[in-house]
Structure formats: C-alpha cells, structure tokens
mmCIF file of C-alpha atoms and ligand atoms in Angstrom:
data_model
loop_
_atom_site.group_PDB
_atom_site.id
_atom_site.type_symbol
_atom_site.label_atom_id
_atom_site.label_comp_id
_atom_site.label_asym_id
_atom_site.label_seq_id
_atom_site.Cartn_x
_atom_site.Cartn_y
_atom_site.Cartn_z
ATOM 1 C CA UNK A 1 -15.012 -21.918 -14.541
ATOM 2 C CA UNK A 2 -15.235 -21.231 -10.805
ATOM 3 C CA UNK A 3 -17.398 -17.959 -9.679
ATOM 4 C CA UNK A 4 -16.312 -15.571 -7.429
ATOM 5 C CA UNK A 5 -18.065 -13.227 -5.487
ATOM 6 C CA UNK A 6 -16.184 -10.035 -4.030
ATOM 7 C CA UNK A 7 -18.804 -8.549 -1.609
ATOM 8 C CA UNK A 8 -16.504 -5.772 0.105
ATOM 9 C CA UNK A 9 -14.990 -2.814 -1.625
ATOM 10 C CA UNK A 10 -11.483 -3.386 -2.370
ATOM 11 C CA UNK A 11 -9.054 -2.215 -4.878
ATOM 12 C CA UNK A 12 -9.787 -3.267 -8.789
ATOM 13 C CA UNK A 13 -6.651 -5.292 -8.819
ATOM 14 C CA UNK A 14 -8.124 -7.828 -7.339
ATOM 15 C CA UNK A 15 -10.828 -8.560 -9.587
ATOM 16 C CA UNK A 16 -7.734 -7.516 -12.842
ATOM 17 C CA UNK A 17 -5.879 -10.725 -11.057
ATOM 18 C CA UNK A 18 -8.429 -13.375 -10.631
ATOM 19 C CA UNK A 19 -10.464 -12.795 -14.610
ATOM 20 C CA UNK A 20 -6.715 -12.529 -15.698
ATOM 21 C CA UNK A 21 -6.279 -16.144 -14.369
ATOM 22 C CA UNK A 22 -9.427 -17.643 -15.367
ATOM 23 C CA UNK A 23 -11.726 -17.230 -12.622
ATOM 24 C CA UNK A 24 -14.851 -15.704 -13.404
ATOM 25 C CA UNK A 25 -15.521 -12.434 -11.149
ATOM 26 C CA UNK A 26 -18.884 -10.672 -9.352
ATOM 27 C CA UNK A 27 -17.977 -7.936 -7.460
ATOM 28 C CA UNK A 28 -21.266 -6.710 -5.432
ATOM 29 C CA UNK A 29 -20.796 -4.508 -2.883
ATOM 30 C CA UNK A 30 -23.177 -3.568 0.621
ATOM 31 C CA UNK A 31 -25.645 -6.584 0.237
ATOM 32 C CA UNK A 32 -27.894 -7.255 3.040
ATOM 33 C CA UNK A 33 -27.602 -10.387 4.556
ATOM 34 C CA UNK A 34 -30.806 -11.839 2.772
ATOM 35 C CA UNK A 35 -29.234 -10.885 -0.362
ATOM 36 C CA UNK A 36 -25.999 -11.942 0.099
ATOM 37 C CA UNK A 37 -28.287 -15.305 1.142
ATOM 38 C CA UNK A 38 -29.861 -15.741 -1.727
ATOM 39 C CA UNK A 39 -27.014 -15.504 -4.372
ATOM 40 C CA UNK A 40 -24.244 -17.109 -2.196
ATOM 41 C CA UNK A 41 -25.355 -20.640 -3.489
ATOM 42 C CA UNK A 42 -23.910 -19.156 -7.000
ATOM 43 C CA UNK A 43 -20.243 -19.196 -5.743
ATOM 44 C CA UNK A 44 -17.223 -21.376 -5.721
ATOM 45 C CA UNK A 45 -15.152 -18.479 -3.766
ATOM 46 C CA UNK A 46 -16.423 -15.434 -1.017
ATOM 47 C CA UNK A 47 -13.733 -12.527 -1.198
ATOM 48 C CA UNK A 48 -14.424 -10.059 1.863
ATOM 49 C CA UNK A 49 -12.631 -7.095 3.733
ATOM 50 C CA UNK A 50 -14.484 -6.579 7.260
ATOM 51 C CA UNK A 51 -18.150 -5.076 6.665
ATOM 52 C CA UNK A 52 -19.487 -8.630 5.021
ATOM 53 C CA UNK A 53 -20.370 -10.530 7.993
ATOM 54 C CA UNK A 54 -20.530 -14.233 6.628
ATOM 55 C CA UNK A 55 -22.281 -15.819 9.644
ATOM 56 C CA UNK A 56 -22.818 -19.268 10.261
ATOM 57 C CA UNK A 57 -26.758 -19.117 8.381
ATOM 58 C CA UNK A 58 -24.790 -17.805 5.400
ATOM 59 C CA UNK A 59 -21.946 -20.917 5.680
ATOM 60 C CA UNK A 60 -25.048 -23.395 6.397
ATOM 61 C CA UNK A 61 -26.483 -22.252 3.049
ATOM 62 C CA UNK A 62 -23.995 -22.558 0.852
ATOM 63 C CA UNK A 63 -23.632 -25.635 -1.291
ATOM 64 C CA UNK A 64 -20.458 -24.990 -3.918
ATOM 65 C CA UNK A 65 -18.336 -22.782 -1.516
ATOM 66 C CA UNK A 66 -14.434 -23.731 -1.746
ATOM 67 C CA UNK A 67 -13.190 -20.752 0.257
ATOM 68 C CA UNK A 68 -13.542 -17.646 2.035
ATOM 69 C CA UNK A 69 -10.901 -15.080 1.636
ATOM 70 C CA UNK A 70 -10.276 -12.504 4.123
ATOM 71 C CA UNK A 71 -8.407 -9.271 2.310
ATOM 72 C CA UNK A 72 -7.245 -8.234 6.089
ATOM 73 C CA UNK A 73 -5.922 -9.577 9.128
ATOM 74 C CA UNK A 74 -9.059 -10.308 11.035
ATOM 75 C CA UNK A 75 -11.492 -13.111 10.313
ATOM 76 C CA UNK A 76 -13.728 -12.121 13.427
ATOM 77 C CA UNK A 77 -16.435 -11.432 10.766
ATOM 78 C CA UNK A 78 -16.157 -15.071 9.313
ATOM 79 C CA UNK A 79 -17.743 -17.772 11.666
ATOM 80 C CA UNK A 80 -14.381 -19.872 11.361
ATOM 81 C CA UNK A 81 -16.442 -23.130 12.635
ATOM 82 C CA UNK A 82 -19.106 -22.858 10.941
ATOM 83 C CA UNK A 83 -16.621 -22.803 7.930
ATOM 84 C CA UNK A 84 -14.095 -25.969 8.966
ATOM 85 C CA UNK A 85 -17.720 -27.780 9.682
ATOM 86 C CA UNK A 86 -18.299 -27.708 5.613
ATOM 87 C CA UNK A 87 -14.932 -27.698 4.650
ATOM 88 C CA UNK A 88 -14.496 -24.657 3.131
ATOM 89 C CA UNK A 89 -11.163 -22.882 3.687
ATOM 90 C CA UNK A 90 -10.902 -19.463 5.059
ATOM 91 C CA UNK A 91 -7.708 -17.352 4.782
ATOM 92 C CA UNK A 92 -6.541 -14.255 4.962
ATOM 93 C CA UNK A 93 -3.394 -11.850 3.971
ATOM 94 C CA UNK A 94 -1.317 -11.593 6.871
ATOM 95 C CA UNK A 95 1.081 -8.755 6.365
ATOM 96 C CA UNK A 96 -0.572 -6.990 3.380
ATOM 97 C CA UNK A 97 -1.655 -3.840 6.353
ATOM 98 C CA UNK A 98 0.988 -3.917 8.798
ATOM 99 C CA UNK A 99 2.778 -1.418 7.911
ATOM 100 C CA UNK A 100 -0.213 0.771 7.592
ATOM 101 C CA UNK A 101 -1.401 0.017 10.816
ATOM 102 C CA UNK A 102 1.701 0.864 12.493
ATOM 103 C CA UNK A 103 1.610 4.162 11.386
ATOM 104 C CA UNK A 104 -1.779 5.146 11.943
ATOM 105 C CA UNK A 105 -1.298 3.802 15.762
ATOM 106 C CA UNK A 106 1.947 6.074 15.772
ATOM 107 C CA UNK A 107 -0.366 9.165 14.258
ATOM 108 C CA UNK A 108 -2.891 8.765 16.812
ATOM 109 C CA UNK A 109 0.178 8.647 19.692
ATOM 110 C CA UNK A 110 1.123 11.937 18.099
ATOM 111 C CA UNK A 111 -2.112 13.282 17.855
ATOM 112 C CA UNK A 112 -3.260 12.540 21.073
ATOM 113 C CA UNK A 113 0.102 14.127 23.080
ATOM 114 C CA UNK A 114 0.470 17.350 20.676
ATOM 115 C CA UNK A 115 -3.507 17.618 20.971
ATOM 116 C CA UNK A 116 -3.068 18.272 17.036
ATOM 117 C CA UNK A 117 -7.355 17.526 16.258
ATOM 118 C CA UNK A 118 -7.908 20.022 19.119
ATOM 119 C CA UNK A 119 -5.304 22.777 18.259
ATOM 120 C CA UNK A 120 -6.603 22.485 14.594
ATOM 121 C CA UNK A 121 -9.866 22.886 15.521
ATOM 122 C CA UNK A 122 -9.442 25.723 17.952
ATOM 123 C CA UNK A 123 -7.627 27.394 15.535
ATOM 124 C CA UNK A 124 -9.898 27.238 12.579
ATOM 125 C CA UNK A 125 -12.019 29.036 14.840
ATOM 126 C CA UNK A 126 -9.516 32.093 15.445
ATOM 127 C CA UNK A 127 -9.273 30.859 19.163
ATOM 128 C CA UNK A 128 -5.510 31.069 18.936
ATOM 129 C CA UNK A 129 -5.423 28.670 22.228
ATOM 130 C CA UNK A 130 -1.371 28.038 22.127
ATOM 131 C CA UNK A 131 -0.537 28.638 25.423
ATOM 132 C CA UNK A 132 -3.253 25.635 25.973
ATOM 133 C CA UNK A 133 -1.349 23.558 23.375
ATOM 134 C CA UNK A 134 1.298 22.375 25.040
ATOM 135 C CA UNK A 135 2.072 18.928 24.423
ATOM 136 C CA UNK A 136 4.689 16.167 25.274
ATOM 137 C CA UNK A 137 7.509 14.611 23.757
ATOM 138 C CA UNK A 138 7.981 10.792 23.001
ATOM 139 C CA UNK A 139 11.620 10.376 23.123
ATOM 140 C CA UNK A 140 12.466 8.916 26.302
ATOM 141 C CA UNK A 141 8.865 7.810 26.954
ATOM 142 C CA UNK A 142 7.860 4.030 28.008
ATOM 143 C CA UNK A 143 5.744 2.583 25.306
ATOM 144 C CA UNK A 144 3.871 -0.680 26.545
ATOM 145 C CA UNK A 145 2.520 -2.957 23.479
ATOM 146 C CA UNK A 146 0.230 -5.748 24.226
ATOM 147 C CA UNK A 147 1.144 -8.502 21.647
ATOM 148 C CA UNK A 148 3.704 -9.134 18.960
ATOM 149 C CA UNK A 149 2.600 -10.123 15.492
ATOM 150 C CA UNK A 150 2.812 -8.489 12.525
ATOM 151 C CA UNK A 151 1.579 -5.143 13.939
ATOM 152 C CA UNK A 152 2.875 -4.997 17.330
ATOM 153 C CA UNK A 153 6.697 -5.482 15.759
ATOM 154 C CA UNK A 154 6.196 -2.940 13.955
ATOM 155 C CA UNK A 155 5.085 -0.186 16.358
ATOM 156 C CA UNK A 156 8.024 -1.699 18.212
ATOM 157 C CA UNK A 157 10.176 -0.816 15.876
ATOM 158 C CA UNK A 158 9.250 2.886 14.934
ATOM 159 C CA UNK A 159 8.966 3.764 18.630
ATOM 160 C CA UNK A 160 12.448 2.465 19.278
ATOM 161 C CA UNK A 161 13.208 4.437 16.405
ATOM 162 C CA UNK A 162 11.506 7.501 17.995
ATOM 163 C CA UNK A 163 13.963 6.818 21.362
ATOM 164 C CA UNK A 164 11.024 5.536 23.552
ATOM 165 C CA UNK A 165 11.834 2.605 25.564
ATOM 166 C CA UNK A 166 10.201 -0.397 24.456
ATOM 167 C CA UNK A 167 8.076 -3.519 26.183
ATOM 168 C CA UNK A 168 6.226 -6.170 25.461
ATOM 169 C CA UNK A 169 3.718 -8.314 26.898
ATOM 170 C CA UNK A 170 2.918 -11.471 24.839
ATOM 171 C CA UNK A 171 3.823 -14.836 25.373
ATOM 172 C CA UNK A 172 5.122 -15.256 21.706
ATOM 173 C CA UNK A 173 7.771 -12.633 22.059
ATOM 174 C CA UNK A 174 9.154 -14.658 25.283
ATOM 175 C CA UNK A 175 10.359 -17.449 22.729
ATOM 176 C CA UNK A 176 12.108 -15.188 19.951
ATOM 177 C CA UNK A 177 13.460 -12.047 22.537
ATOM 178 C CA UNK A 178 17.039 -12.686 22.090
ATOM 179 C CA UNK A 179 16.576 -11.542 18.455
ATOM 180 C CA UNK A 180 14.957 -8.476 20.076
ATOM 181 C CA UNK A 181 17.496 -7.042 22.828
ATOM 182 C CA UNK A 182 16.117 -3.692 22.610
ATOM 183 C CA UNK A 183 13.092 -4.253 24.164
ATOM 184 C CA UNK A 184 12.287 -5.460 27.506
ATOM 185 C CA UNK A 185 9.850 -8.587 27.770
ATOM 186 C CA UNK A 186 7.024 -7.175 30.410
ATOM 187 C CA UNK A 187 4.708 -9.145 32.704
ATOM 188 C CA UNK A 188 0.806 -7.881 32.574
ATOM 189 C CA UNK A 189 1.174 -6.010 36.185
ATOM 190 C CA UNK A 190 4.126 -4.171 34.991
ATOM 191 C CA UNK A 191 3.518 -3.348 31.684
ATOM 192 C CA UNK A 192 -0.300 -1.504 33.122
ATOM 193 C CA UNK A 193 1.430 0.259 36.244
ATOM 194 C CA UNK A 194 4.642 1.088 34.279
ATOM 195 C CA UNK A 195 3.984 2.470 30.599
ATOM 196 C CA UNK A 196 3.240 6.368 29.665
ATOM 197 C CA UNK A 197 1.533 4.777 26.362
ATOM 198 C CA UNK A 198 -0.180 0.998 26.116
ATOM 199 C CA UNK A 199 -0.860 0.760 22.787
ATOM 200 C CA UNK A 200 -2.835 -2.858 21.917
ATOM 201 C CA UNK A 201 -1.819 -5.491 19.410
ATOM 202 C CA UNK A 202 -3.455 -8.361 20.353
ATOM 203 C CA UNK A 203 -6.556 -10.777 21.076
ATOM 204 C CA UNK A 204 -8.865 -10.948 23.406
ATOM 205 C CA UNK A 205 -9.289 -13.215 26.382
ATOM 206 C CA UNK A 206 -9.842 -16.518 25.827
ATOM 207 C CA UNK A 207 -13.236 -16.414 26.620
ATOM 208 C CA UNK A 208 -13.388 -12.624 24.164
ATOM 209 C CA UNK A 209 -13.243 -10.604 27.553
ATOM 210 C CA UNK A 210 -11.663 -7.166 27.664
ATOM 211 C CA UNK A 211 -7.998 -7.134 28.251
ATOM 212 C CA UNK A 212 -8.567 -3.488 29.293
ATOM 213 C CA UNK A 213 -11.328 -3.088 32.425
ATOM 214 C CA UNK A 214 -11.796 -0.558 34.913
ATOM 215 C CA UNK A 215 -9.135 -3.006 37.031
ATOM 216 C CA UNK A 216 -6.492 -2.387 34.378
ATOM 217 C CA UNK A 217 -7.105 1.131 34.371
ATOM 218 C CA UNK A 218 -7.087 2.213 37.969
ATOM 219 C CA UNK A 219 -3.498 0.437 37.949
ATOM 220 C CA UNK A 220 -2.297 2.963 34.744
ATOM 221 C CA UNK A 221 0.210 6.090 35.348
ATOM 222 C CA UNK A 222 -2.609 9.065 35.708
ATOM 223 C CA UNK A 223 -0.451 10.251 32.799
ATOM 224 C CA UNK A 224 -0.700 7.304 30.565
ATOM 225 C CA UNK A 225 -2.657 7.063 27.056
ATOM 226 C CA UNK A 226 -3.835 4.352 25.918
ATOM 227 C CA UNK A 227 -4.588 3.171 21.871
ATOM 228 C CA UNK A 228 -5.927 1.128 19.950
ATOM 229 C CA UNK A 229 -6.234 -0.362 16.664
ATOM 230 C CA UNK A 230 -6.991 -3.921 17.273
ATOM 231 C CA UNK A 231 -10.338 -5.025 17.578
ATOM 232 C CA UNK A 232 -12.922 -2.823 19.924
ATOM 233 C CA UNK A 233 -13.648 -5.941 22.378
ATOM 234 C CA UNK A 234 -10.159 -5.554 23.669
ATOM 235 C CA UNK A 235 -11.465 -2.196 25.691
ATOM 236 C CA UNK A 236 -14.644 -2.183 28.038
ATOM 237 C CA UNK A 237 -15.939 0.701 26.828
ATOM 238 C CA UNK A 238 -17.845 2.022 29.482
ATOM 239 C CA UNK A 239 -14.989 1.276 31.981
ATOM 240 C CA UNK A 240 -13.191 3.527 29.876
ATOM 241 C CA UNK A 241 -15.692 6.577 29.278
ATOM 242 C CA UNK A 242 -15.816 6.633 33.245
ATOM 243 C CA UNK A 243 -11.433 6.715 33.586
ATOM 244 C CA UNK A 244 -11.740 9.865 31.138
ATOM 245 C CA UNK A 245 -14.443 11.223 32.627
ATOM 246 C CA UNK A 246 -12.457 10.895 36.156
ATOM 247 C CA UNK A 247 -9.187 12.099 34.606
ATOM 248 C CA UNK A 248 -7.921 8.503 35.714
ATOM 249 C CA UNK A 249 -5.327 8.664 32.855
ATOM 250 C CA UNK A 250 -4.652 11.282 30.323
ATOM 251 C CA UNK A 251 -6.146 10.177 26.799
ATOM 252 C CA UNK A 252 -7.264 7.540 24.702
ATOM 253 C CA UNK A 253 -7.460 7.259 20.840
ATOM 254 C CA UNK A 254 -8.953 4.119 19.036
ATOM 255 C CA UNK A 255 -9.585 3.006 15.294
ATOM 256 C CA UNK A 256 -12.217 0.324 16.490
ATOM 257 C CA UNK A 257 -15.051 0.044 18.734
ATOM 258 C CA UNK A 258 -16.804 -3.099 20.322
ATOM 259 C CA UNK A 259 -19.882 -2.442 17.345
ATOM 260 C CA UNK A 260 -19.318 -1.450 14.267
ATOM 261 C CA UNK A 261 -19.838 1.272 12.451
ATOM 262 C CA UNK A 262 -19.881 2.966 15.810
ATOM 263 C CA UNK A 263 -22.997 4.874 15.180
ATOM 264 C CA UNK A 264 -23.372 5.117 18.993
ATOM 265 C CA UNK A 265 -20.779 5.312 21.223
ATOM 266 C CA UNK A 266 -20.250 5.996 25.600
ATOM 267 C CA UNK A 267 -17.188 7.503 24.392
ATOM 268 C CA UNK A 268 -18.309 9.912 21.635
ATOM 269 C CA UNK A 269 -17.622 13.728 22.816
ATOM 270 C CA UNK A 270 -16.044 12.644 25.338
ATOM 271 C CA UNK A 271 -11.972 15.068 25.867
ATOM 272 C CA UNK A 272 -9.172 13.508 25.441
ATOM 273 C CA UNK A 273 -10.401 11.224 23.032
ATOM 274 C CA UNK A 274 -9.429 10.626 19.734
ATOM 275 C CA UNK A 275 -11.503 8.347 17.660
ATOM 276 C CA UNK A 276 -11.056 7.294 14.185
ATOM 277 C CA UNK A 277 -13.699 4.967 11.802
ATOM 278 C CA UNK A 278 -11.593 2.080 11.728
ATOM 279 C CA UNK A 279 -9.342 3.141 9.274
ATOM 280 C CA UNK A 280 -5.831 2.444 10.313
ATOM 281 C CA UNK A 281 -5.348 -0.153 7.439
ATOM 282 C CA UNK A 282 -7.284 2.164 4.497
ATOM 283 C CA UNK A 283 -4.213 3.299 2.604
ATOM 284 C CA UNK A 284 -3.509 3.038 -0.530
ATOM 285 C CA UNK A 285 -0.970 0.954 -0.794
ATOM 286 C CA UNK A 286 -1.789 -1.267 2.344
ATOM 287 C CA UNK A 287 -5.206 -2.114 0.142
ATOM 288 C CA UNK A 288 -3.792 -2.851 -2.864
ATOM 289 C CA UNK A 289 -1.463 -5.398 -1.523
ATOM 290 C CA UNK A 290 -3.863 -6.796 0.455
ATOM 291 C CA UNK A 291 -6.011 -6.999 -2.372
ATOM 292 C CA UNK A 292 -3.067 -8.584 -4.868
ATOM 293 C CA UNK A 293 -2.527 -11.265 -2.106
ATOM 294 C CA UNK A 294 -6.417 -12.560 -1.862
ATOM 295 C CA UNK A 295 -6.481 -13.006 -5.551
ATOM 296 C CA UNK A 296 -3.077 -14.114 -5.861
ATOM 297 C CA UNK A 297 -4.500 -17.173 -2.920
ATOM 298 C CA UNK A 298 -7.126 -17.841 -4.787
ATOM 299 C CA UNK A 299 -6.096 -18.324 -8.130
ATOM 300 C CA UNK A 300 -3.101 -20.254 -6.464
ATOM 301 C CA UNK A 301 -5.626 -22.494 -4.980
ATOM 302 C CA UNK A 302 -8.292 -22.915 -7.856
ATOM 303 C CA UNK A 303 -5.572 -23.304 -10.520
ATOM 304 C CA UNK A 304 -2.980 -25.260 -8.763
ATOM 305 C CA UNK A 305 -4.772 -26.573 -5.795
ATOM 306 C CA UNK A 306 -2.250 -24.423 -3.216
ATOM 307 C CA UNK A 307 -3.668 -23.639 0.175
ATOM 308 C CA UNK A 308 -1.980 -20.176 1.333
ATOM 309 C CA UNK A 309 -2.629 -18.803 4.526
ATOM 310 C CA UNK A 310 -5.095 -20.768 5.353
ATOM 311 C CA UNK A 311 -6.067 -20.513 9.121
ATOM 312 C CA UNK A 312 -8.705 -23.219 9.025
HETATM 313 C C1 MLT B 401 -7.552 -6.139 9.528
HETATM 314 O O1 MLT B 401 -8.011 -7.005 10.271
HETATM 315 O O2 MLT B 401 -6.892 -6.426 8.535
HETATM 316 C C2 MLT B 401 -7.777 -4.711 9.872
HETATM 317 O O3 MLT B 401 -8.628 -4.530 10.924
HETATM 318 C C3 MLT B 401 -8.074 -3.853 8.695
HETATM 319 C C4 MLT B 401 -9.428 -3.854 8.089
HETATM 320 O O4 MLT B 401 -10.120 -4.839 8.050
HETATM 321 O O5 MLT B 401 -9.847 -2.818 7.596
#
C-alpha cells in the first residue's frame, strides 16, 4: 500500500480522501529538516502547503518517492529540478485559492484607502481621530495588475465590478484580450506611471529579480498604492521602506515578504503599511478545496496511474 506523508497543516479531508482510497496516511506536522530527512525514505508520496521546504538534500535522499504534491499555487518551496532529476512528479492545485486570494488583495485595497487598521486602532483607544480618517473611493480609480492567471483574472474582475478601470500587463493576456474588452492591455512604462493601485499577480524576473525597484517606484503616481499577494521577491524591500519613508507614493499592503515568516522586516512599523502573515489563501473554504484536490491527484495517480497538474 503506498505511504503518504502530509508534513503541512491542511484540512482533515485530505487525509478522509486518500485512507478512503487505499493509501495509507502520516500526517506530521513542523518537522525540522533533519527529521523530515530521516523519515522521508519511508514515503511513496510528500503532501505539502508552503512552510515544508523540500530542498534538493531532501529530493537527493529519497529512494521510493513517486510525487510531491503542492496543496497551493506555488511550488517555490519544492526544488522542481532536483525533483524532474529523480523522476518524481510534483504538482499542485491550481485554482483551489483563487478566489480567496482575490479577495484578500481587494480587503487590503480597502483597508489601505479607508485606513480601516488605523481608524480601528485609534479608536479603540478613545482617540476619536475622524476628521483624520478620510479616505478615498475606488470607483473610477485605475487599477494596474501585473499578470493574468488564476488570481490576477480575478481581481480583474471584482475591480471592474467595483467601476475601476482595469489594465493589464502580462504577455499571456495579449493572446486571449478580445475575450476581455473591458480591460485595457498595458505596456510596463504605462501601467507604473499610470495606475492609482498596482496590485501584483505574477513571477519574478527571469533571473528571480524584483519586478518592483526603487526605478519602478520613482516612476509611480505619488498617490498610488501598491499590493501584494504574490510571492515577497517580486518587491525590493528596502527600495520600498525608503519610497514610504519619502512619501514617494501613498501606501503599500502585502501578504508576503522576501523571507518567511517575516520575523524581521525593513518595513515593519513603518505608516502606510499594511502587512498581513501570508494569509490571503487561509480560508476556509479555499483550504478545503485545495486540500480535496491534492488527495483527489494523488489517489488519481496511485490508483489509476493519472498525472493531474503536474508541472514537472
Ligand atoms: C499559494 O501559492 O497557493 C499561496 O501562496 C497560498 C499558500 O501557500 O498559503
């Protein structure tokens, strides 16, 4: 009977689906990398969300390992060549947190123009600071989204919904915009110098660069925020503390940092900033589907030999 290892915290359906289907189950959580070492030769199947970090030493020691199942988006935590160099497969559930994503980039645009975390706490200390509080509207307000997969659709969508004006800059959306007439396929320079609100939804440079430098910046409306919920490399960090400190735009809020957990941070206490503990996909439903999916893959591929979503 294969043996599976879950080594991230994920919703119990996951483990429900795969004994339910044959596959025997482990589900330890917060291992060390020595630990996860030394029992990793045990397994036919590695289920993760994002904290595991199955590095290339972990791959190379593995001897039984079929596949490595990403219950997320992002396989930046899985060395993907290390992986295709043994064979194993690595997937992932693409999908299964879009919709939660979305939403928590459209909660931290709110937050961030109606200064809602600063209001609240102001006012929980009987500051009564309204006439400080005023905010902005997003109706009629240029959003700029860098990329358009699974998440950057959808914030399309609920900010068109909202009335702002919509662009994109991503080479994918040049091939499928006439299904999208809505929204106005941008070029880098424009998109930076013309958007109240760049909100990111995409990949790093080629070579993992920031898409977002000091450069970038000093080109932004002094009014614009930026956010995001992508992956932390996308921003240089200390390019960014120094715009905020300079008032060269108006705000920032991101779910991800460039090292995680963000124990440390140039941009903690820093105003204007709204930072959140990568968290932008933890919903309820978003992690049970995500979780229903990974099991789902894997007992599709142990019991009927069916690759799904495979991006090896
Ligand atoms: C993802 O890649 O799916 C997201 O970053 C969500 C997560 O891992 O928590």
């Amino acid at each position: 009977m294969p043996k599976i290892l879950i080594s991230d915290a994920m919703d119990n359906i996951a483990s429900e689906i795969l004994s339910n289907n044959g596959l025997e189950v482990d589900t330890k959580t917060n291992l060390q990398p020595d630990e996860l070492k030394k029992i990793i030769l045990n397994y036919d199947g590695l289920i993760v969300r994002s904290a595991t970090k199955v590095t290339k030493d972990i791959i190379n020691l593995t001897s039984n390992l079929q596949i490595i199942g990403r219950a997320g988006a992002g396989v930046d935590n899985i060395d993907i060549e290390a992986a295709k160099n043994k064979n194993i497969v690595v997937m992932n559930t693409p999908g299964g947190n879009t919709n939660a994503t979305a939403e928590h980039t459209v909660g931290l645009i709110f937050a961030l123009i109606r200064k809602i975390p600063l209001a609240n706490d102001t006012t929980h200390r009987g500051l009564w600071e309204k006439k400080k509080m005023k905010g902005s509207e997003l109706k009629g307000k240029k959003i700029g989204i860098f990329g358009f997969g699974n998440v950057g659709k959808r914030v399309a969508e609920i900010s068109s919904a909202l009335g702002m004006s919509v662009s994109i800059y991503s080479s994918h959306f040049n091939s499928v915009k006439n299904n999208y007439k809505n929204y106005i396929s941008s070029d880098l320079d424009n998109i930076i110098k013309n958007s109240d609100i760049i909100s990111l939804h995409c990949k790093p440079n080629q070579d993992n660069s920031s898409i977002i430098t000091m450069n970038e910046i000093k080109l932004m409306k002094k009014n614009c925020i930026l956010i995001n919920t992508a992956r932390g490399n996308l921003i240089n960090e200390n390019d960014l503390k120094n715009a905020l400190e300079n008032e060269l735009i108006q705000g920032a809020a991101l779910d991800v940092f460039s090292n995680e957990p963000a124990i440390e941070s140039p941009l903690f206490n820093l105003k204007n900033i709204i930072l959140t503990p990568h968290i932008a996909a933890s919903t309820d439903e978003a992690q049970i589907v995500v979780a229903e999916m990974i099991a789902n893959q894997f007992c599709d591929y142990f019991n009927k030999n069916n690759i799904i979503n495979s991006i090896t």
